[in-house]
Structures are given as C-alpha cells and as structure tokens.
C-alpha cells in the first residue's frame, strides 16, 4: 500500500503536469486516481491511451515510486507535495503548479523570503556575467534570496555572487538535483556548494537527465517561486524571454539592466525595455525598494544609512569579513590585523623585479592554504576559477572565496571573461 506522499509522486510521474492536474480534478485525490479502473480513466478529459496504460500498470509504477523514495532517502532529498504545509504558497497560485518538489540542501521557507528570480543567457558577455554576479552578491548581502538556474553563464555567475556574499541561494533545475547541468568536476562541486549554502530544487525525481524540453515547465515555476523577475542579459532569441513572458502571465514585475544597443547578446533584454515589458534597473535598490516594508529580513537601504563625511582610508578592508562566510574552515581565515597590513606588503612586492619571490612557507600568517594554492597555480599565467579548481583540487567554493579575498587585498586582478592573474611572484 502506498502512503499519501507516494500517491502524489505516482501521479506526477505517470502523466505530464497539465494532464496530472486533469486527473486530480476528476478524482479529487491521487489516491482515488490510483485505484480507479479503465472506464474511470477513459472518462478523464485529455488522457491518452498510452497514459491510461501507464496508470494501469501499477506494478511498474509502484516499483518506480519506491525507487524514487529510496534515492531521496539515500541522497537526503526532501519531498514536498501539494498537500504539505511546507509547499511554497506562491506556487499554489500559478496556472500549472508542480505536484511534487524535490529539495536538496538547507530548508528554506520560500514564501517568507524576498525571492528574486534571476535569468540570463548562457552565452553572456563579460558585462552580463559581471552584472549577474554583482547584483546577486549585493541582493544577498541585503537579505534577498536569489533563485536562478544552474546553466553556465549568467545563472552560474549569479550563484557565485550569492555564495561570495555568504549565501543562501536557490537553484531550480531542469533535471534531478543529483544530475549536474554540465557533467564535470567543477559543476559537481558547484552543486555541492549550492546545496551546502542554500537549496537545489527540482520538479523531477533524482536521476532525471537535464532536458531542454523541461524548461517549458521549469520557467513558470522559477518565476512563480519569486516576487519579482530580473532578466540580466539575453539575445533576440532566448529562453530568458520565455521566463519574462511567464512572469508577465503571473503578474510579476520584470526588470532588466540597460546595455549597449550594438550588443547582440543583450538585444532581447533591450527589446524588453523598449517595449515596456521590463523596467530598468540601475541599482539593487531599484529591485528591493517596493518590498522593504513587506520583508523584514531585508536590511536597511544604503541610502538610509548615515553618510560618511570623509572617505575611509585606502588601507581599510571591509568586505572580506562578509565574504569569509563562504570560506571553509575558520582556522584558515587571516587575522584582521594581517589583512590590514597586506596592502603595504603587496606594494613592496609589486615594485620589485620579477626575480623577487615570496616564500609561502614563511607567509602562513598572511595567506591561507587555499590562497597559497591559488597563487601558486596563477604563476603559470591567467586562469579561470574552473581551471583553478581543477588544478589545485580545492573545492570551487573555497577557490572563489580565496580569489575574492586576494582580489580585495590587491594580490590578484580579475580580468574580463571571469579570468584571474597575479603579478605576485611566489614559491
């Protein structure tokens, strides 16, 4: 005998979403649908002969459900069904909500969060990528929850930005929560990092391959989970424009950032602005101001904070302490006094000849183990975060944290295209 949760899982896998809700409305519950006979199935509008056969093959379907439940238990995946109290309330109001959600990571009360759906092109420009990371980082620091996908490009940059701010973030996937969108070591680690700081969400059970066709159903779920949709950058033909259309159907406001009119990678989002289908965003406050009174977790707007009469000294470093949440062991963090003295050390090294080296073995008070590994890897030339992760063996979350701190302290320079270099010579 199936439990109530299993009946929901059963109905969600034997029919596509639209048809599954037709079945639910006809019978009133997944359990009644499970025990129905052929004549009752034939009376359901929209059910095909093949779908009826799948529903009648209860042995195969039940084995599949048991396998899904076993996989979820093994992986630590939480199942939230339409009838459960932790099912996101916002999703109940969209046209075709998912019957079942599979969640891996920290439990998030999504309906209590000022959730911002962020979407952007996979083949984004350096500008689009930097804006995705910057806005995501700033939104997270001010208490908003970034919800995005897991594809390369703007999605990936948005997740990195949120994690650099200490998280959390949520990623909605077109496949199982255990199936990386790109199957390599970097993305497998990125999945682990996101699930440790936030939540991976899917409407498909574990083991489901990422399929382009799944985006048709995933996109309205993405916008439905959030209070507002932020389209970073998209060409004239892009799935990002479908995300914007879903947001409009759900009466969510769509925002985007202005871009160069000659940029083909932003032709679609520029068109949203020209047509009035999106509002322009110049700062994080443009996104958050309408929602500050509704979500107490949002921090005070920067414009409301007391203004400094004099700028802080150049040697002051204020951001690493915030980013340090994204660094793994606390023992590896540099003491504040060491961070403050770093600029003067960097100036001395940069002014020297290329033959001047710093012995990292004698500089453990200045550089963490992760920072040393990154600096050593950069001696051979500029590299991306993905290349550094593969070369050093350090998890991507810690590589990104090390890069952030090294950049802020002046030891590493971030180049266009998400690449990094250092002029510091170490051994």
Tab-separated table of N, CA, C and O in Angstrom, residues 69-123:
chain	number	residue	atom	x	y	z
A	69	UNK	N	11.710	7.051	-3.897
A	69	UNK	CA	11.756	7.283	-2.449
A	69	UNK	C	13.064	6.798	-1.847
A	69	UNK	O	13.629	7.449	-0.969
A	70	UNK	N	13.568	5.674	-2.336
A	70	UNK	CA	14.849	5.160	-1.840
A	70	UNK	C	15.997	6.084	-2.222
A	70	UNK	O	16.900	6.345	-1.416
A	71	UNK	N	15.964	6.598	-3.463
A	71	UNK	CA	17.003	7.532	-3.906
A	71	UNK	C	16.978	8.808	-3.063
A	71	UNK	O	18.031	9.334	-2.690
A	72	UNK	N	15.789	9.303	-2.796
A	72	UNK	CA	15.674	10.525	-1.988
A	72	UNK	C	16.207	10.301	-0.582
A	72	UNK	O	16.894	11.170	-0.017
A	73	UNK	N	15.911	9.155	-0.017
A	73	UNK	CA	16.399	8.841	1.325
A	73	UNK	C	17.918	8.731	1.329
A	73	UNK	O	18.600	9.230	2.228
A	74	UNK	N	18.477	8.106	0.302
A	74	UNK	CA	19.934	7.932	0.210
A	74	UNK	C	20.661	9.263	0.029
A	74	UNK	O	21.719	9.492	0.619
A	75	UNK	N	20.080	10.153	-0.765
A	75	UNK	CA	20.724	11.429	-1.082
A	75	UNK	C	20.382	12.543	-0.099
A	75	UNK	O	20.988	13.610	-0.141
A	76	UNK	N	19.412	12.305	0.781
A	76	UNK	CA	18.990	13.356	1.693
A	76	UNK	C	18.074	14.377	1.040
A	76	UNK	O	18.047	15.541	1.449
A	77	UNK	N	17.329	13.946	0.024
A	77	UNK	CA	16.423	14.841	-0.701
A	77	UNK	C	15.068	14.882	-0.001
A	77	UNK	O	14.485	13.838	0.292
A	78	UNK	N	14.589	16.077	0.263
A	78	UNK	CA	13.278	16.254	0.883
A	78	UNK	C	12.200	16.355	-0.188
A	78	UNK	O	12.387	17.025	-1.200
A	79	UNK	N	11.079	15.685	0.030
A	79	UNK	CA	9.962	15.725	-0.905
A	79	UNK	C	8.857	16.589	-0.310
A	79	UNK	O	8.418	16.372	0.819
A	80	UNK	N	8.425	17.573	-1.075
A	80	UNK	CA	7.318	18.449	-0.657
A	80	UNK	C	6.203	18.310	-1.688
A	80	UNK	O	6.406	18.608	-2.874
A	81	UNK	N	5.040	17.831	-1.259
A	81	UNK	CA	3.917	17.654	-2.174
A	81	UNK	C	2.905	18.790	-2.000
A	81	UNK	O	2.947	19.540	-1.029
A	82	UNK	N	1.995	18.866	-2.944
A	82	UNK	CA	0.972	19.911	-2.964
A	82	UNK	C	0.211	20.016	-1.639
A	82	UNK	O	-0.177	21.093	-1.219
A	83	UNK	N	0.039	18.903	-0.959
A	83	UNK	CA	-0.775	18.903	0.259
A	83	UNK	C	0.036	19.236	1.515
A	83	UNK	O	-0.538	19.437	2.586
A	84	UNK	N	1.365	19.322	1.394
A	84	UNK	CA	2.211	19.512	2.573
A	84	UNK	C	2.246	20.971	3.013
A	84	UNK	O	2.151	21.894	2.200
A	85	UNK	N	2.443	21.171	4.314
A	85	UNK	CA	2.459	22.524	4.870
A	85	UNK	C	3.662	23.325	4.397
A	85	UNK	O	3.600	24.558	4.354
A	86	UNK	N	4.767	22.659	4.042
A	86	UNK	CA	5.963	23.387	3.621
A	86	UNK	C	5.995	23.638	2.116
A	86	UNK	O	6.988	24.140	1.591
A	87	UNK	N	4.918	23.306	1.416
A	87	UNK	CA	4.857	23.595	-0.010
A	87	UNK	C	4.754	25.103	-0.203
A	87	UNK	O	3.940	25.763	0.456
A	88	UNK	N	5.581	25.715	-1.073
A	88	UNK	CA	5.586	27.182	-1.217
A	88	UNK	C	4.224	27.736	-1.637
A	88	UNK	O	3.658	27.329	-2.653
A	89	UNK	N	3.713	28.652	-0.847
A	89	UNK	CA	2.380	29.204	-1.107
A	89	UNK	C	2.306	29.922	-2.451
A	89	UNK	O	1.277	29.895	-3.115
A	90	UNK	N	3.383	30.583	-2.841
A	90	UNK	CA	3.342	31.320	-4.118
A	90	UNK	C	3.035	30.398	-5.290
A	90	UNK	O	2.365	30.799	-6.241
A	91	UNK	N	3.519	29.163	-5.218
A	91	UNK	CA	3.312	28.249	-6.334
A	91	UNK	C	1.860	27.807	-6.464
A	91	UNK	O	1.432	27.383	-7.541
A	92	UNK	N	1.109	27.894	-5.386
A	92	UNK	CA	-0.284	27.450	-5.438
A	92	UNK	C	-1.115	28.336	-6.361
A	92	UNK	O	-2.223	27.949	-6.765
A	93	UNK	N	-0.611	29.517	-6.677
A	93	UNK	CA	-1.385	30.472	-7.463
A	93	UNK	C	-0.988	30.528	-8.937
A	93	UNK	O	-1.550	31.328	-9.685
A	94	UNK	N	-0.021	29.708	-9.367
A	94	UNK	CA	0.336	29.738	-10.785
A	94	UNK	C	-0.557	28.762	-11.553
A	94	UNK	O	-1.233	27.920	-10.956
A	95	UNK	N	-0.542	28.860	-12.856
A	95	UNK	CA	-1.507	28.120	-13.674
A	95	UNK	C	-1.343	26.601	-13.552
A	95	UNK	O	-2.315	25.870	-13.363
A	96	UNK	N	-0.124	26.109	-13.665
A	96	UNK	CA	0.123	24.664	-13.531
A	96	UNK	C	1.239	24.440	-12.518
A	96	UNK	O	2.409	24.281	-12.887
A	97	UNK	N	0.922	24.434	-11.242
A	97	UNK	CA	1.969	24.238	-10.232
A	97	UNK	C	2.468	22.800	-10.235
A	97	UNK	O	1.735	21.875	-10.635
A	98	UNK	N	3.696	22.589	-9.819
A	98	UNK	CA	4.194	21.213	-9.712
A	98	UNK	C	3.505	20.494	-8.561
A	98	UNK	O	3.273	21.077	-7.501
A	99	UNK	N	3.166	19.240	-8.770
A	99	UNK	CA	2.559	18.457	-7.698
A	99	UNK	C	3.569	18.099	-6.623
A	99	UNK	O	3.240	17.989	-5.447
A	100	UNK	N	4.825	17.928	-7.055
A	100	UNK	CA	5.884	17.483	-6.145
A	100	UNK	C	7.134	18.314	-6.380
A	100	UNK	O	7.487	18.615	-7.525
A	101	UNK	N	7.779	18.698	-5.292
A	101	UNK	CA	9.086	19.344	-5.358
A	101	UNK	C	10.107	18.456	-4.662
A	101	UNK	O	9.828	17.871	-3.606
A	102	UNK	N	11.290	18.370	-5.261
A	102	UNK	CA	12.405	17.644	-4.662
A	102	UNK	C	13.457	18.678	-4.266
A	102	UNK	O	13.918	19.462	-5.107
A	103	UNK	N	13.831	18.694	-2.977
A	103	UNK	CA	14.728	19.736	-2.471
A	103	UNK	C	15.927	19.113	-1.770
A	103	UNK	O	15.765	18.217	-0.925
A	104	UNK	N	17.108	19.609	-2.117
A	104	UNK	CA	18.342	19.133	-1.500
A	104	UNK	C	19.106	20.334	-0.947
A	104	UNK	O	19.438	21.265	-1.671
A	105	UNK	N	19.365	20.310	0.364
A	105	UNK	CA	20.119	21.402	0.979
A	105	UNK	C	19.425	21.938	2.213
A	105	UNK	O	18.680	21.221	2.904
A	106	UNK	N	19.638	23.199	2.474
A	106	UNK	CA	19.056	23.842	3.654
A	106	UNK	C	17.569	24.071	3.451
A	106	UNK	O	17.143	24.495	2.377
A	107	UNK	N	16.750	23.804	4.471
A	107	UNK	CA	15.317	24.091	4.332
A	107	UNK	C	15.079	25.597	4.263
A	107	UNK	O	15.608	26.355	5.069
A	108	UNK	N	14.336	26.032	3.268
A	108	UNK	CA	14.036	27.454	3.083
A	108	UNK	C	12.524	27.651	3.044
A	108	UNK	O	11.821	26.929	2.337
A	109	UNK	N	12.037	28.624	3.805
A	109	UNK	CA	10.630	28.993	3.730
A	109	UNK	C	10.514	30.035	2.628
A	109	UNK	O	10.557	31.241	2.858
A	110	UNK	N	10.381	29.538	1.399
A	110	UNK	CA	10.473	30.423	0.242
A	110	UNK	C	9.423	31.517	0.249
A	110	UNK	O	9.674	32.637	-0.211
A	111	UNK	N	8.227	31.216	0.758
A	111	UNK	CA	7.180	32.238	0.743
A	111	UNK	C	7.462	33.370	1.730
A	111	UNK	O	6.855	34.433	1.651
A	112	UNK	N	8.410	33.161	2.650
A	112	UNK	CA	8.765	34.206	3.599
A	112	UNK	C	9.954	35.041	3.115
A	112	UNK	O	10.315	36.020	3.752
A	113	UNK	N	10.532	34.644	2.021
A	113	UNK	CA	11.721	35.321	1.506
A	113	UNK	C	11.358	36.322	0.414
A	113	UNK	O	10.413	36.110	-0.353
A	114	UNK	N	12.129	37.407	0.339
A	114	UNK	CA	12.034	38.300	-0.818
A	114	UNK	C	12.870	37.644	-1.909
A	114	UNK	O	14.052	37.941	-2.084
A	115	UNK	N	12.231	36.707	-2.611
A	115	UNK	CA	12.933	35.887	-3.590
A	115	UNK	C	12.959	36.595	-4.943
A	115	UNK	O	11.930	37.034	-5.441
A	116	UNK	N	14.137	36.686	-5.520
A	116	UNK	CA	14.349	37.351	-6.806
A	116	UNK	C	14.751	36.300	-7.837
A	116	UNK	O	15.797	35.651	-7.702
A	117	UNK	N	13.921	36.104	-8.861
A	117	UNK	CA	14.279	35.187	-9.937
A	117	UNK	C	15.267	35.884	-10.869
A	117	UNK	O	14.976	36.956	-11.392
A	118	UNK	N	16.430	35.294	-11.041
A	118	UNK	CA	17.446	35.860	-11.933
A	118	UNK	C	17.649	34.928	-13.120
A	118	UNK	O	17.860	33.725	-12.950
A	119	UNK	N	17.551	35.496	-14.328
A	119	UNK	CA	17.710	34.706	-15.549
A	119	UNK	C	18.610	35.456	-16.519
A	119	UNK	O	18.569	36.688	-16.596
A	120	UNK	N	19.401	34.707	-17.246
A	120	UNK	CA	20.304	35.328	-18.215
A	120	UNK	C	20.837	34.297	-19.182
A	120	UNK	O	20.722	33.088	-18.973
A	121	UNK	N	21.442	34.777	-20.229
A	121	UNK	CA	21.922	33.918	-21.306
A	121	UNK	C	23.097	33.053	-20.864
A	121	UNK	O	23.913	33.458	-20.034
A	122	UNK	N	23.175	31.866	-21.441
A	122	UNK	CA	24.343	31.015	-21.208
A	122	UNK	C	25.568	31.594	-21.911
A	122	UNK	O	26.677	31.530	-21.400
A	123	UNK	N	25.354	32.147	-23.100
A	123	UNK	CA	26.465	32.752	-23.857
A	123	UNK	C	26.477	34.258	-23.600
A	123	UNK	O	26.371	35.068	-24.515
